[in-house]
XYZ file of C-alpha atoms in Angstrom:
127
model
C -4.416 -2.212 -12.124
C -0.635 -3.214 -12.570
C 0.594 0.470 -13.321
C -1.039 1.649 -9.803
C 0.411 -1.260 -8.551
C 3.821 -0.897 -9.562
C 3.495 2.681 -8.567
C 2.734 1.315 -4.945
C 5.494 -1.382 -4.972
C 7.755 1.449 -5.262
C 6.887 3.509 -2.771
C 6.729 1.082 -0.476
C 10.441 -0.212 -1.174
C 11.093 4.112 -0.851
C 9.982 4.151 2.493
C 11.562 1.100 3.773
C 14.608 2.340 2.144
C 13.725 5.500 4.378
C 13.632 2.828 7.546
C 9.445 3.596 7.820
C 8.325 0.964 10.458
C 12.144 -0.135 11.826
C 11.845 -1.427 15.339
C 8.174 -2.255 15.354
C 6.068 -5.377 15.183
C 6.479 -7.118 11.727
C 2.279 -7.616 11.800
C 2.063 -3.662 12.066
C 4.373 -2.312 8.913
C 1.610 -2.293 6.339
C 0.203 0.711 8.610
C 3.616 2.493 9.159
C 4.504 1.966 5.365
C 1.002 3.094 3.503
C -1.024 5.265 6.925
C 1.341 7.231 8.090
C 1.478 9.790 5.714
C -0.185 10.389 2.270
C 0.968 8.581 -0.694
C -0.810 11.245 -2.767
C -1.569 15.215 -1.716
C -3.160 16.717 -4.220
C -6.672 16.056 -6.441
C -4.809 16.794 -9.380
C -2.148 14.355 -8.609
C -4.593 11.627 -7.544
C -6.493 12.250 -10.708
C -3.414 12.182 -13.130
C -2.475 8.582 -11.387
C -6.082 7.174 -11.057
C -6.751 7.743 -14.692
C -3.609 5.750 -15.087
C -6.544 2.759 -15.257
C -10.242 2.780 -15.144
C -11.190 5.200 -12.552
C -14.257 2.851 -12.102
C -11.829 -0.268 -11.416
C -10.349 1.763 -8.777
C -13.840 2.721 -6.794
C -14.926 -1.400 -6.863
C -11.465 -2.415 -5.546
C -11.724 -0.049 -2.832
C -15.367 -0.816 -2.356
C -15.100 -4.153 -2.330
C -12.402 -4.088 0.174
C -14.146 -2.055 2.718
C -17.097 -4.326 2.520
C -15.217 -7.330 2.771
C -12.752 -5.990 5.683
C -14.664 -3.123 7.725
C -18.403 -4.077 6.919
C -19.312 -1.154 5.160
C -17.794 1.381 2.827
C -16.295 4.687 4.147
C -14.043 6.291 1.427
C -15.851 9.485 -0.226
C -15.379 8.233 -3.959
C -16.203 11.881 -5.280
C -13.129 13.054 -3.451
C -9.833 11.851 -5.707
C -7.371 12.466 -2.970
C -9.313 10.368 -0.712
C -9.933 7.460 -2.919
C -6.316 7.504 -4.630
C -5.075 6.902 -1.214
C -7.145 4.286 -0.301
C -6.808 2.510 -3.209
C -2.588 2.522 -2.415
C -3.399 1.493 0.981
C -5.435 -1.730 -0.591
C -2.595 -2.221 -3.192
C 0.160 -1.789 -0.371
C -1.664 -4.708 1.354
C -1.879 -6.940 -1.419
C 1.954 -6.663 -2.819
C 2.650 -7.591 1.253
C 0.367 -10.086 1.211
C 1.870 -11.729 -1.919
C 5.322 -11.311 -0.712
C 6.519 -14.508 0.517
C 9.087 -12.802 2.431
C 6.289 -10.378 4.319
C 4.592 -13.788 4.632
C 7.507 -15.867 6.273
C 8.284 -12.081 8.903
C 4.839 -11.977 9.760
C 4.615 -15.485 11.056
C 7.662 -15.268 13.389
C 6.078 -12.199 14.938
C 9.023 -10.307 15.726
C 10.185 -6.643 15.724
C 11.052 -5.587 12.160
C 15.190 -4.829 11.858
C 17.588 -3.771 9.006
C 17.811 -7.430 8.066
C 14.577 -8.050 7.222
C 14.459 -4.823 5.749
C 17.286 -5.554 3.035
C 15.842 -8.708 2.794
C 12.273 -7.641 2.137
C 13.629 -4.724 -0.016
C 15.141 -7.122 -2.446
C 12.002 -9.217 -2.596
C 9.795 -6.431 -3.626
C 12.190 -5.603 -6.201
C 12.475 -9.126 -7.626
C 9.028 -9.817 -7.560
């Protein structure tokens, strides 16, 4: 799962280079980083970077994320689009999660600025 994880650690340090989620509440980036737009658009696409790793890996990771965080599972796993962005939406949320720095924002509960942006930037890229 690391290539599809790097993959995901990049476009998340793309889109806060792009200033996605600047001025909002630290707690809320993960959603304005990874929901507000596709990270994939196109079933070829999403099958070219799924079969990156097992394709059967990616289903129980997204499977057993739903189950463990909504209760049930939602995500249409004969649909390639639909699962390859779910599964960078469960990535995106683990790399934050491990971050320290996402860690040490998210506790102060404050509005997300160009400082912690840099600062987060360089995180993801060293880590």
């Amino acid at each position: 799962m690391e290539l599809l994880k790097q993959d995901v650690k990049n476009y998340l340090i793309q889109q806060l280079e792009d200033s996605i989620g600047i001025d909002n509440d630290i707690n809320e980036l993960h959603h304005y980083l990874i929901n507000e737009d596709y990270f994939i658009i196109g079933y070829y696409q999403a099958r070219k970077w799924l079969e990156k790793e097992s394709v059967f890996e990616c289903i129980e990771k997204v499977r057993e994320y739903e189950q463990d965080n909504f209760g049930e599972v939602s995500t249409d796993f004969s649909n390639e689009e639909k699962l390859a962005n779910m599964l960078a939406y469960v990535l995106a949320d683990e790399i934050l999660n491990e971050n320290d720095t996402f860690q040490l924002f998210s506790r102060m509960s404050s509005n997300f600025d160009e400082d912690k942006k840099e600062l987060l930037i360089d995180s993801l890229r060293n880590s």
